[in-house]
Coordinates of C-alpha atoms in Angstrom, one line a residue:
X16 CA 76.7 130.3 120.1
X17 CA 77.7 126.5 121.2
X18 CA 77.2 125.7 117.6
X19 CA 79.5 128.1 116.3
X20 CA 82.4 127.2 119.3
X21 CA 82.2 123.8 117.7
X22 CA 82.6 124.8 114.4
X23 CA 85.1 127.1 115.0
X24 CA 87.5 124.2 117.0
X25 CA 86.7 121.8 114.3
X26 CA 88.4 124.1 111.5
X27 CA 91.0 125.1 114.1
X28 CA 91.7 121.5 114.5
X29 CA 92.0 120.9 110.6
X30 CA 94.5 123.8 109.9
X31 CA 96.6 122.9 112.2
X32 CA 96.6 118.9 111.4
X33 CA 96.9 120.1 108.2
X34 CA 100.2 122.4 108.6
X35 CA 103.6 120.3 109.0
X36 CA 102.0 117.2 108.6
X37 CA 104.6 115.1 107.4
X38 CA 104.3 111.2 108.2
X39 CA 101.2 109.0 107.4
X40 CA 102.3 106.6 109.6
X41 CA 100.4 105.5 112.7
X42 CA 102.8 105.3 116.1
X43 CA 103.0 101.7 116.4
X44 CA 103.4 100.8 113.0
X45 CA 106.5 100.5 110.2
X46 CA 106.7 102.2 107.6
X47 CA 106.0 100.0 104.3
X48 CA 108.9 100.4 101.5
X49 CA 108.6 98.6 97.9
X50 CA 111.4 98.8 96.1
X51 CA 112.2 97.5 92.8
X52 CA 115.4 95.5 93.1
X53 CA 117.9 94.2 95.7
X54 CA 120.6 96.6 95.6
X55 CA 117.9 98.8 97.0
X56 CA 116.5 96.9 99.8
X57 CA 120.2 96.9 101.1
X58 CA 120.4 100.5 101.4
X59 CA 116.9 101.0 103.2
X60 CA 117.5 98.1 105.5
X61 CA 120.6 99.9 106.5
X62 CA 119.0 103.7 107.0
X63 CA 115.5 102.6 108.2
X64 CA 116.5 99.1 109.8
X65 CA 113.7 97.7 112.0
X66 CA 111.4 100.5 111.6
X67 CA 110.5 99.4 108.0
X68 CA 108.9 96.5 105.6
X69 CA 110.7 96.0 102.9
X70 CA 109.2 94.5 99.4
X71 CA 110.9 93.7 96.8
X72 CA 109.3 93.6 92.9
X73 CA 112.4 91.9 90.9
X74 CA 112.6 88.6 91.9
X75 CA 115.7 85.9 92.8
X76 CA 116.5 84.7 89.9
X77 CA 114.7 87.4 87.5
X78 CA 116.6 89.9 85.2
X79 CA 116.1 93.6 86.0
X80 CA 116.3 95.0 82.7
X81 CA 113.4 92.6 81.3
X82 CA 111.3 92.3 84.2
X83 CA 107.6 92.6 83.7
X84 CA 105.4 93.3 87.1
X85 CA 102.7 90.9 88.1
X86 CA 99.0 92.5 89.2
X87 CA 100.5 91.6 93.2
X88 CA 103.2 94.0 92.4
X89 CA 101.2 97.0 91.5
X90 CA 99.0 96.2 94.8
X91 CA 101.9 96.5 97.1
X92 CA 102.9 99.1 95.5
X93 CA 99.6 101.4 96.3
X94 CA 99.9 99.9 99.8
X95 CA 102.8 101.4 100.2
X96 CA 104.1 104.3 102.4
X97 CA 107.4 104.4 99.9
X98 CA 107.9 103.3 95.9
X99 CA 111.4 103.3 95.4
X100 CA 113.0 102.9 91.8
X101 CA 116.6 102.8 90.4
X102 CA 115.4 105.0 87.2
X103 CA 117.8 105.6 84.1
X104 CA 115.8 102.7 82.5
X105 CA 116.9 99.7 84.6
X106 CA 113.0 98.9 84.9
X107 CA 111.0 99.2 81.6
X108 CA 108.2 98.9 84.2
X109 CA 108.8 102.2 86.7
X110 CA 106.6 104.3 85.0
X111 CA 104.1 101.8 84.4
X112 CA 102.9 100.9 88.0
X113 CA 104.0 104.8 88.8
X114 CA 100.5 105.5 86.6
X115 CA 98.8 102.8 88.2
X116 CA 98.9 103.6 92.0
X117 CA 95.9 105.5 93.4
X118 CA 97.3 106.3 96.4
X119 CA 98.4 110.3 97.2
X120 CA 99.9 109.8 100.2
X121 CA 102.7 107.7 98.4
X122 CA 106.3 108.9 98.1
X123 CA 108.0 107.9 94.9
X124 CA 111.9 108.1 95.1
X125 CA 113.7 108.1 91.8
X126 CA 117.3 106.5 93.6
X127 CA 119.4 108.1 90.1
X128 CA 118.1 111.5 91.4
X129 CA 121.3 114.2 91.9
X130 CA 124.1 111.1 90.8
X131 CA 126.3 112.5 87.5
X132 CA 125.0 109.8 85.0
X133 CA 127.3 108.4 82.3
X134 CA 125.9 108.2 79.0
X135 CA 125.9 105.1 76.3
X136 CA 124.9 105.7 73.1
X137 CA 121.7 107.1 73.7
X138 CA 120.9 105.8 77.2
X139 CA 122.1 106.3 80.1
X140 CA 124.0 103.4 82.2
X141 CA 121.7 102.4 85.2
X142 CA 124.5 100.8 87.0
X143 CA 124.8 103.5 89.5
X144 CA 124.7 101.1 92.7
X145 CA 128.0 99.5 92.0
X146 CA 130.0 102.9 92.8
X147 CA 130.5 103.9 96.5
X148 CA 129.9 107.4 95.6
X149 CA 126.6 106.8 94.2
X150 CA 125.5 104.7 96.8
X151 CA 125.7 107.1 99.4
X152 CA 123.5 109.5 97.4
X153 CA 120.7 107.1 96.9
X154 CA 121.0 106.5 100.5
X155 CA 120.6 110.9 100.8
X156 CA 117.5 110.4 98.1
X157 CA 115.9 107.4 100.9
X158 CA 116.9 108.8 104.2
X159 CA 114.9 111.8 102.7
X160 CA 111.9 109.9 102.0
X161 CA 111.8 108.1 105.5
X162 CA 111.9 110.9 107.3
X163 CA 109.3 112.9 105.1
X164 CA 106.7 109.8 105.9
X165 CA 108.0 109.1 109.6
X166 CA 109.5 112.3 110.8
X167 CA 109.0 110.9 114.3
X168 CA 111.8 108.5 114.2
X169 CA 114.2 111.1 112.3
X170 CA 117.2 111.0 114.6
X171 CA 116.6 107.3 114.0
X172 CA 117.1 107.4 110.6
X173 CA 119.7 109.8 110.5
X174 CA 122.0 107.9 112.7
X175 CA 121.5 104.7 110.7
X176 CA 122.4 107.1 107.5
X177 CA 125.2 108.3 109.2
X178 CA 127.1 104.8 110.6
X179 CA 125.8 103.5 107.0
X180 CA 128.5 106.5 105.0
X181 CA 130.9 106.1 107.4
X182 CA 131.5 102.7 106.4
X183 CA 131.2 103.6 102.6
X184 CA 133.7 106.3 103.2
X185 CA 136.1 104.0 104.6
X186 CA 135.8 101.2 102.1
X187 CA 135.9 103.7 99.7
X188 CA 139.3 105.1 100.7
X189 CA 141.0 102.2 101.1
X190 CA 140.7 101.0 97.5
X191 CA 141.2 104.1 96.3
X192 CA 145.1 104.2 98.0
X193 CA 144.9 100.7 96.8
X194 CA 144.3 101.2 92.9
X195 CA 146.2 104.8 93.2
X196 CA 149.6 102.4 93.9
X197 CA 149.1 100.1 91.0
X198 CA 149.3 100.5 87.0
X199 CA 147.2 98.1 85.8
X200 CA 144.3 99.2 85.2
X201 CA 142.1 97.1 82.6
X202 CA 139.7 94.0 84.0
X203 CA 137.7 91.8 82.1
X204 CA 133.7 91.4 82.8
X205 CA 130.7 89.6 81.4
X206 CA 128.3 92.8 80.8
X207 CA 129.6 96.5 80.8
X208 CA 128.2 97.1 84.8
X209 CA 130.8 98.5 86.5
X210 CA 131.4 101.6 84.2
X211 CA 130.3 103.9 87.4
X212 CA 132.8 101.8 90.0
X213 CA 135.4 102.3 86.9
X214 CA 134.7 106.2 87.3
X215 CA 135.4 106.3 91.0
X216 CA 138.8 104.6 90.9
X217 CA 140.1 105.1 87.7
X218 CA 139.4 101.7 85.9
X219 CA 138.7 100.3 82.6
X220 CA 136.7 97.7 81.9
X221 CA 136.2 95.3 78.7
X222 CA 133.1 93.5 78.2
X223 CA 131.8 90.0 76.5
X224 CA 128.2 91.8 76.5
X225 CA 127.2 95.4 76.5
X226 CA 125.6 97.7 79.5
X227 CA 122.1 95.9 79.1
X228 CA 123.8 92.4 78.8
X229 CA 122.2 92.6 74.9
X230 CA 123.3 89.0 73.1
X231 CA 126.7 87.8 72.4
X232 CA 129.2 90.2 71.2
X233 CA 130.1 89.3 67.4
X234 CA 133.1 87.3 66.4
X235 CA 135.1 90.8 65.5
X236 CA 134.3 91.9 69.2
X237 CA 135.4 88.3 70.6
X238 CA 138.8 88.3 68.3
X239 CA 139.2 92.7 69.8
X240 CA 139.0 90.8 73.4
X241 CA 141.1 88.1 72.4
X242 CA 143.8 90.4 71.7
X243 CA 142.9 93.0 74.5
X244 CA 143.4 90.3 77.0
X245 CA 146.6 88.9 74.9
X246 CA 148.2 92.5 75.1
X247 CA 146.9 93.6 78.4
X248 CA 148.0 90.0 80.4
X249 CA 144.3 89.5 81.5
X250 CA 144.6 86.4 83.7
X251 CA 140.9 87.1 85.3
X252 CA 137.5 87.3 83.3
X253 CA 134.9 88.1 85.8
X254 CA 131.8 86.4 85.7
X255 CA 127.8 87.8 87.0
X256 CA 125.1 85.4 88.0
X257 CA 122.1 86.7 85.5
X258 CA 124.5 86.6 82.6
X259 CA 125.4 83.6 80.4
X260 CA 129.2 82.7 81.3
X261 CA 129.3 80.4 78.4
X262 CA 130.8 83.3 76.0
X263 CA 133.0 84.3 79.5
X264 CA 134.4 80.8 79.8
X265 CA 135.5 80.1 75.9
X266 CA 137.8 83.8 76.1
X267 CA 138.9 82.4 79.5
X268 CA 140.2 79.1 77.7
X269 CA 141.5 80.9 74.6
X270 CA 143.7 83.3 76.8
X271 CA 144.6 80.9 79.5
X272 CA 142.6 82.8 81.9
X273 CA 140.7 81.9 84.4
X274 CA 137.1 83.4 85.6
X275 CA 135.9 84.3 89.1
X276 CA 132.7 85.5 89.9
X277 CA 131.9 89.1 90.5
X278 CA 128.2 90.7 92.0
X279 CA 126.1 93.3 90.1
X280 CA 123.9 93.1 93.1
X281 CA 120.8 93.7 90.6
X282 CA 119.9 90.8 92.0
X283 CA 120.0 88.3 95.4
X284 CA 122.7 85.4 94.6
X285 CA 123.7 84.7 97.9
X286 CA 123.2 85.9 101.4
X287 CA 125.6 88.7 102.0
X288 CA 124.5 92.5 102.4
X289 CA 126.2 95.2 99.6
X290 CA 129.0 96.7 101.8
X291 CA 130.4 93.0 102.1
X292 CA 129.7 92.1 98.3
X293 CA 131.1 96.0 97.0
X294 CA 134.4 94.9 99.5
X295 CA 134.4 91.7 97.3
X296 CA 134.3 92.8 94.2
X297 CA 136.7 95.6 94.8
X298 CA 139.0 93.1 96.2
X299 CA 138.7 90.9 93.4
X300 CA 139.2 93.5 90.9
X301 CA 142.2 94.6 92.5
X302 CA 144.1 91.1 93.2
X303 CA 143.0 90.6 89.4
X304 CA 145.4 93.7 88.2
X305 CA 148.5 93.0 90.7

C-alpha cells in the first residue's frame, strides 16, 4: 500500500508541475535573451531591464542584411531562454540557426509579428523599428515572451512596457502636430529605411540606394534626384553609418546641399538608446523641411 501512496503523489506531483507551467527560469536567475540586432536589444532592455541578459548576434560595425552567423552565435542561441528576430528578411540567417537550436524550451519571437508591412517589389521592407507605431508592437510581441518564460516577475515587466509606450506615445504625438503644421514633405536619405516612419507622419522619402542599400543608383536615378532635390529645395541629404556617403556627398555638392547624419539603429553607432536617437532623427527630418 506504501508503494502505491508513493506512486500515486509522484504522478500527482507531475500533473500539477506540468499544468500552468509557464517560466523555465530558476528564482534567482535572469532570463537570457539573444537577439539579432541592436534596435532590438533597446526594446528588451527597456521592458525586461535588470531582469535580463541581453546578446546580440549582428555585430558593431556589421551590416544586417548580409550578416552571416558564427558557430558562437548558434550556441547562444540554444542557451537561450528567448531568440528574438526582426523577420521580413532583414537576416538571411533567422531561419537558419531557427533549425539549428535543440532546445524546446526556447521561445522564438518573430518582432514583425501583427505590424501592417509595406511591400517592395516582391519583398517586404524590414524597416519596421524606425516607426513609433511599430515599435510599440514589437515591444507587445517581447513583453509577451518575458512574461511566458518568467511569469513571476510579470507586473515587472508590464510596468516597464507600460512607462516604455507612454514615452513612445508622447514622442509620437509631438511630431505628429509638428509635421501636421508644415507642407514640406519630401527629405532626402542614403537607403530607402524610413518608408515605415514616412507612413506614420505622412512623409516622402527619396533615396541614393534602395530598401536593402543594393549598389549605387544609376546615372538616370542620380540625374531624377538631381532634379527632385532642384524642384523640391532639398537643402539636407541625410546620411546612415553602414552606408557609403560617397554617392550622398557628390548630390550634396551638385545641389548645394549639405548632409547630416541620420540613425537606422540596425546597428550601434554611438551610445544613445532608440527613444533618444527616434527624437533625433525626427528632429532632424523636420528642421530639414522648415
Amino acid at each position: 500500500m506504501k508503494k502505491y501512496f508513493i506512486v500515486f503523489i509522484v504522478i500527482i506531483t507531475i500533473i500539477f508541475s506540468g499544468c500552468g507551467k509557464t517560466t523555465n527560469i530558476n528564482d534567482n536567475d535572469n532570463v537570457k535573451i539573444v537577439v539579432s540586432f541592436y534596435a532590438l536589444e533597446g526594446f528588451c532592455t527597456y521592458i525586461g531591464g535588470d531582469k535580463v541578459n541581453i546578446s546580440v548576434i549582428i555585430p558593431e560595425g556589421a551590416e544586417p542584411h548580409d550578416y552571416e552567423p558564427k558557430i558562437s552565435d548558434m550556441r547562444k542561441v540554444n542557451e537561450a531562454d528567448v531568440y528574438i528576430y526582426n523577420g521580413l528578411g532583414l537576416e538571411s540567417f533567422a531561419q537558419d540557426i531557427i533549425n539549428s537550436v535543440d532546445n524546446e524550451e526556447l521561445v522564438i519571437v518573430n518582432a514583425s509579428d501583427n505590424i501592417e508591412t509595406i511591400k517592395v517589389g516582391g519583398s517586404y521592407d524590414p524597416h519596421i523599428w524606425l516607426s513609433i507605431k511599430n515599435a510599440k508592437i514589437e515591444c507587445k510581441n517581447i513583453l509577451e515572451a518575458l512574461v511566458l518564460v518568467d511569469v513571476k516577475n510579470k507586473d515587472y515587466y508590464e510596468k516597464n512596457y507600460n512607462d516604455t509606450i507612454l514615452k513612445m506615445d508622447n514622442l509620437y504625438n509631438e511630431y505628429y502636430e509638428k509635421f501636421k503644421d508644415i507642407n514640406n514633405k519630401d527629405f532626402i536619405t542614403g537607403h530607402a529605411a524610413f518608408g515605415y516612419l514616412c507612413r506614420d507622419f505622412n512623409l516622402n522619402q527619396q533615396s541614393v540606394e534602395d530598401v536593402f542599400a543594393e549598389g549605387e543608383p544609376t546615372p538616370s536615378k542620380l540625374k531624377n534626384l538631381v532634379d527632385f532635390c532642384r524642384e523640391k529645395n532639398i537643402k539636407t541629404i541625410f546620411v546612415e553609418s553602414l552606408v557609403s556617403p560617397d554617392v550622398s556627398e557628390t548630390l550634396a555638392r551638385e545641389v548645394g546641399a549639405k548632409t547630416k547624419k541620420i540613425y537606422t539603429m540596425g546597428n550601434k553607432d554611438n551610445e544613445n538608446d532608440y527613444l533618444t536617437n527616434m527624437e533625433y532623427d525626427l528632429n532632424v527630418i523636420y528642421n530639414s523641411l522648415k
